[in-house]
């Protein structure tokens, strides 16, 4: 089974029963591979693309203003979701879809209908569709909103497949749904649990995929092959944990086809089948998945959604009467304001709607930028010896403050030869605390790398519409250069260079000196960064917190 | 959706089901918040509850579905007719992306455009009067709409001053919110506005998990047959709600129980009277559901976690979860 074979299997299953399985999440860049895949997945069904950056009114439906004015009464217009009823929707650049868009689509996938209550119209229309979400993100940080990904049965990755890998496939067999036994459902449930998948949707969707796959192969009963395929397409991409240590080097059984069809036996040995299905899932796992920490769970929380605020420039408030030159005209509200008076103003049937200056309504927004605190923590040997514990305490206090203000926080750790992003931006402060508590100290101080990474995170946060604050906790004693080589002089030089970049970047920065008494190195660094400098007062976490609050 | 998944067919999730039933019996507990895992059946349970609620007596033609026995708006048609009509208790789904005009009500566009009349068109709050208002993904709803809902839920009245309209009408409903903590935590100020709060998690037992999937699949395959299979359990449960509703006002609250409730709130450091009130009301609803005439320690103990866990002064970094703290306090106060 090559990756392309599995992808084709997924495409066929999607084409055969899009409404039953919810959809596919495809990780791919636009190109011939994706096109070929979409052709198979779209075989015999209507594919409809959702334009990028689609508005709520288009997606859900709303008031059709033109028709409303022509008809003289409100005319509702169906949205894309309702128009796609019984068809398949394609969501390109799914990782850019806002959390709201993901939530609308999820709700429609759940209920099979779309309900819109907006702009003075009330709309309820059937919307039962399958969704192909195309995740074009390049880095792990992005990802499709998890609420949406969760509801799409199969997750496949086409990004590693080249045109040469694609082969022409034999004609397909159309078939009805095969039936699945309780024992087989148990196998899927067990496999999902072994892989650390909490949601019940996953094994349920896997069961459906297995049924469709068996049907496509012309079988009336689900067999082990189908379960394996379902495990690869549905369960493996959702895996969070490795089942147990000994299976770490999964034997990668690529030859499941040759196995006898256990599923058809009277009483399949659940143990055996469990293993086959689990192995199938494991074989499909990317190798690097379990090497790092469990960051996968944190990914895909719809990061793109966070930037919503900057797109919309704050929270819309109700429109008010006003001069359209001093704001954005709210056309709909203006028409609504004018509408009741049309008779009185003597409007003839075909005449344009009469709008007076009093009718003008302007949009109002409340600008409310969320802040992001990026902590860069020096966990080097020298810092650890002195007061890593105090620093942790201070950060915890700050986290408490951040919770109250609903801030987003991120944690960069400088230790050993380089810096790492120990915690990508999150609001899950409990996770932040856990990560912090388990933070070991030791090694050198790769100051330049730490500042660079902190700055990169800050700029990234800025792009996403946050107001970042960089908080550097260090004793200022750099001893690892940017390239990971030890050496105090060069390390310091690199650190100062990075510091100047921070100043140039115009990010709000605070440096908290963690050395026993205020050190010249830290002060210099703060000056070069344009940071506010605050020495950590002795053994008093509370005062650090105050220092940051006072400065921020 | 025509046939909702039957309430009785939901596997496990006892705390959530109990909380919803209590709210159905004693709406004064003030709303239910269900927070937890994806795909654990939060929305299923709320939508299923709709089918269980007994019909309401309403004033025919009243846009707010008023009770014939009470005063509503000045222009209520109640004055013209003495007869009552029946209609199913509303369970209104607040769709995502809802705009404010549809929530509170606004100028009736059709009337305005065709006849130039200024008429108020009631919104979702009016529709939810005397029933349930359900917000899925409450943490995704725009803040100003959430504020508005909580305000009306607390006052029981919707006041509209917009587009030259000035209307007030009763809007008493049980607010049910559900959400997933992964999407972001709920504002702390918002949390304790809900009467009861339940934590929902997917069952961990493999048998339960298989049962969930099997029932769901059976339901998807043939909703009619599935509904018929559960009809008897549903009827029984509906009976229980009806009986409990008529009995709840007569459930006695011994003075000693009030003291226990107060002690529990003190032990937990929950300030304000809201905690005690909710505890007692929830216990009363629970007693009524069980057919008991007065509340006991057993009732308080069962409702304490759902009534209290979201009222603790929250330590955002404490992972042990407020549920555990409530249990500890319960054990202390009631003597394990």
mmCIF file of N, CA and C in Angstrom, chain A residues 56-57 59-62 77-79 81-82 103-105 107-118 121-127 129, chain B residues 1 47 91-99 102 124 127 134 136:
data_model
loop_
_atom_site.group_PDB
_atom_site.id
_atom_site.type_symbol
_atom_site.label_atom_id
_atom_site.label_comp_id
_atom_site.label_asym_id
_atom_site.label_seq_id
_atom_site.Cartn_x
_atom_site.Cartn_y
_atom_site.Cartn_z
ATOM 1 N N UNK A 56 -20.028 35.529 6.417
ATOM 2 C CA UNK A 56 -21.079 34.767 7.079
ATOM 3 C C UNK A 56 -22.372 34.777 6.279
ATOM 4 N N UNK A 57 -22.675 35.929 5.676
ATOM 5 C CA UNK A 57 -23.948 36.031 4.972
ATOM 6 C C UNK A 57 -23.985 35.082 3.778
ATOM 7 N N UNK A 59 -22.220 32.291 3.474
ATOM 8 C CA UNK A 59 -22.138 30.920 3.931
ATOM 9 C C UNK A 59 -23.486 30.428 4.467
ATOM 10 N N UNK A 60 -24.104 31.241 5.283
ATOM 11 C CA UNK A 60 -25.326 30.820 5.960
ATOM 12 C C UNK A 60 -26.584 31.266 5.239
ATOM 13 N N UNK A 61 -26.452 32.291 4.416
ATOM 14 C CA UNK A 61 -27.639 32.871 3.811
ATOM 15 C C UNK A 61 -28.056 34.092 4.591
ATOM 16 N N UNK A 62 -28.909 34.886 3.989
ATOM 17 C CA UNK A 62 -29.333 36.103 4.662
ATOM 18 C C UNK A 62 -30.310 36.857 3.781
ATOM 19 N N UNK A 77 -32.075 34.732 0.994
ATOM 20 C CA UNK A 77 -31.228 34.104 0.007
ATOM 21 C C UNK A 77 -30.490 32.961 0.696
ATOM 22 N N UNK A 78 -30.524 31.784 0.066
ATOM 23 C CA UNK A 78 -29.857 30.639 0.668
ATOM 24 C C UNK A 78 -28.349 30.850 0.620
ATOM 25 N N UNK A 79 -27.645 30.296 1.579
ATOM 26 C CA UNK A 79 -26.187 30.404 1.584
ATOM 27 C C UNK A 79 -25.553 29.210 0.892
ATOM 28 N N UNK A 81 -23.847 26.794 2.114
ATOM 29 C CA UNK A 81 -24.043 25.518 2.795
ATOM 30 C C UNK A 81 -25.357 24.872 2.373
ATOM 31 N N UNK A 82 -26.399 25.676 2.281
ATOM 32 C CA UNK A 82 -27.695 25.125 1.892
ATOM 33 C C UNK A 82 -27.695 24.743 0.417
ATOM 34 N N UNK A 103 -16.942 26.683 12.742
ATOM 35 C CA UNK A 103 -18.058 26.320 13.615
ATOM 36 C C UNK A 103 -19.363 26.223 12.828
ATOM 37 N N UNK A 104 -19.570 27.116 11.871
ATOM 38 C CA UNK A 104 -20.794 27.034 11.061
ATOM 39 C C UNK A 104 -20.838 25.734 10.284
ATOM 40 N N UNK A 105 -19.693 25.396 9.671
ATOM 41 C CA UNK A 105 -19.667 24.178 8.866
ATOM 42 C C UNK A 105 -19.861 22.962 9.764
ATOM 43 N N UNK A 107 -21.471 22.788 12.563
ATOM 44 C CA UNK A 107 -22.867 22.695 12.995
ATOM 45 C C UNK A 107 -23.718 22.086 11.899
ATOM 46 N N UNK A 108 -23.465 22.482 10.646
ATOM 47 C CA UNK A 108 -24.243 21.942 9.534
ATOM 48 C C UNK A 108 -23.934 20.459 9.352
ATOM 49 N N UNK A 109 -22.685 20.076 9.522
ATOM 50 C CA UNK A 109 -22.320 18.662 9.393
ATOM 51 C C UNK A 109 -23.040 17.836 10.463
ATOM 52 N N UNK A 110 -23.199 18.407 11.637
ATOM 53 C CA UNK A 110 -23.851 17.693 12.735
ATOM 54 C C UNK A 110 -25.342 17.534 12.530
ATOM 55 N N UNK A 111 -25.980 18.604 12.104
ATOM 56 C CA UNK A 111 -27.434 18.595 12.109
ATOM 57 C C UNK A 111 -28.023 18.364 10.735
ATOM 58 N N UNK A 112 -27.225 18.490 9.681
ATOM 59 C CA UNK A 112 -27.761 18.282 8.338
ATOM 60 C C UNK A 112 -28.655 19.419 7.893
ATOM 61 N N UNK A 113 -28.576 20.530 8.578
ATOM 62 C CA UNK A 113 -29.349 21.673 8.115
ATOM 63 C C UNK A 113 -28.648 22.948 8.545
ATOM 64 N N UNK A 114 -29.027 24.041 7.923
ATOM 65 C CA UNK A 114 -28.430 25.294 8.324
ATOM 66 C C UNK A 114 -29.555 26.222 8.779
ATOM 67 N N UNK A 115 -29.330 26.789 9.935
ATOM 68 C CA UNK A 115 -30.307 27.715 10.487
ATOM 69 C C UNK A 115 -29.631 29.075 10.553
ATOM 70 N N UNK A 116 -30.217 30.052 9.929
ATOM 71 C CA UNK A 116 -29.641 31.383 10.000
ATOM 72 C C UNK A 116 -30.687 32.321 10.579
ATOM 73 N N UNK A 117 -30.242 33.113 11.528
ATOM 74 C CA UNK A 117 -31.121 34.125 12.119
ATOM 75 C C UNK A 117 -30.340 35.406 12.022
ATOM 76 N N UNK A 118 -30.456 36.091 10.918
ATOM 77 C CA UNK A 118 -29.629 37.272 10.798
ATOM 78 C C UNK A 118 -30.255 38.267 9.840
ATOM 79 N N UNK A 121 -33.848 38.231 8.738
ATOM 80 C CA UNK A 121 -34.527 37.084 8.147
ATOM 81 C C UNK A 121 -34.197 35.841 8.945
ATOM 82 N N UNK A 122 -35.107 34.923 8.832
ATOM 83 C CA UNK A 122 -34.963 33.679 9.540
ATOM 84 C C UNK A 122 -35.033 32.585 8.491
ATOM 85 N N UNK A 123 -34.037 31.750 8.500
ATOM 86 C CA UNK A 123 -33.887 30.829 7.379
ATOM 87 C C UNK A 123 -33.560 29.460 7.933
ATOM 88 N N UNK A 124 -34.193 28.461 7.389
ATOM 89 C CA UNK A 124 -33.874 27.103 7.811
ATOM 90 C C UNK A 124 -33.904 26.248 6.564
ATOM 91 N N UNK A 125 -32.800 25.631 6.229
ATOM 92 C CA UNK A 125 -32.760 24.869 4.987
ATOM 93 C C UNK A 125 -31.954 23.602 5.200
ATOM 94 N N UNK A 126 -32.336 22.521 4.511
ATOM 95 C CA UNK A 126 -31.536 21.306 4.633
ATOM 96 C C UNK A 126 -30.151 21.542 4.053
ATOM 97 N N UNK A 127 -29.157 21.027 4.691
ATOM 98 C CA UNK A 127 -27.789 21.175 4.191
ATOM 99 C C UNK A 127 -27.018 19.934 4.613
ATOM 100 N N UNK A 129 -24.232 17.630 3.482
ATOM 101 C CA UNK A 129 -23.179 17.603 2.479
ATOM 102 C C UNK A 129 -21.928 16.932 3.036
ATOM 103 N N UNK B 1 -34.257 19.132 12.587
ATOM 104 C CA UNK B 1 -34.158 17.684 12.518
ATOM 105 C C UNK B 1 -35.448 17.069 13.066
ATOM 106 N N UNK B 47 -30.948 18.606 22.698
ATOM 107 C CA UNK B 47 -31.980 18.515 21.670
ATOM 108 C C UNK B 47 -32.967 17.407 22.006
ATOM 109 N N UNK B 91 -37.752 24.672 22.589
ATOM 110 C CA UNK B 91 -36.321 24.538 22.837
ATOM 111 C C UNK B 91 -35.672 25.234 21.656
ATOM 112 N N UNK B 92 -35.237 26.451 21.872
ATOM 113 C CA UNK B 92 -34.756 27.264 20.772
ATOM 114 C C UNK B 92 -33.240 27.151 20.677
ATOM 115 N N UNK B 93 -32.803 26.815 19.493
ATOM 116 C CA UNK B 93 -31.383 26.670 19.223
ATOM 117 C C UNK B 93 -30.863 28.025 18.794
ATOM 118 N N UNK B 94 -29.901 28.546 19.481
ATOM 119 C CA UNK B 94 -29.352 29.833 19.066
ATOM 120 C C UNK B 94 -28.259 29.567 18.045
ATOM 121 N N UNK B 95 -28.528 29.832 16.778
ATOM 122 C CA UNK B 95 -27.515 29.464 15.790
ATOM 123 C C UNK B 95 -26.299 30.368 15.902
ATOM 124 N N UNK B 96 -25.163 29.805 15.537
ATOM 125 C CA UNK B 96 -23.942 30.608 15.524
ATOM 126 C C UNK B 96 -24.100 31.704 14.488
ATOM 127 N N UNK B 97 -23.484 32.819 14.713
ATOM 128 C CA UNK B 97 -23.547 33.894 13.740
ATOM 129 C C UNK B 97 -24.870 34.647 13.803
ATOM 130 N N UNK B 98 -25.627 34.408 14.839
ATOM 131 C CA UNK B 98 -26.905 35.100 14.987
ATOM 132 C C UNK B 98 -26.625 36.589 15.197
ATOM 133 N N UNK B 99 -27.497 37.423 14.627
ATOM 134 C CA UNK B 99 -27.281 38.851 14.847
ATOM 135 C C UNK B 99 -28.228 39.346 15.933
ATOM 136 N N UNK B 102 -32.059 39.585 15.600
ATOM 137 C CA UNK B 102 -32.862 38.375 15.642
ATOM 138 C C UNK B 102 -32.974 37.831 17.057
ATOM 139 N N UNK B 124 -35.694 35.647 19.000
ATOM 140 C CA UNK B 124 -35.524 34.322 19.580
ATOM 141 C C UNK B 124 -35.818 34.299 21.078
ATOM 142 N N UNK B 127 -39.357 33.677 21.437
ATOM 143 C CA UNK B 127 -39.681 32.287 21.098
ATOM 144 C C UNK B 127 -39.333 31.339 22.238
ATOM 145 N N UNK B 134 -30.924 27.240 23.867
ATOM 146 C CA UNK B 134 -29.695 26.450 23.827
ATOM 147 C C UNK B 134 -28.620 27.111 22.969
ATOM 148 N N UNK B 136 -25.040 26.255 21.539
ATOM 149 C CA UNK B 136 -23.945 25.327 21.354
ATOM 150 C C UNK B 136 -22.690 26.173 21.182
#
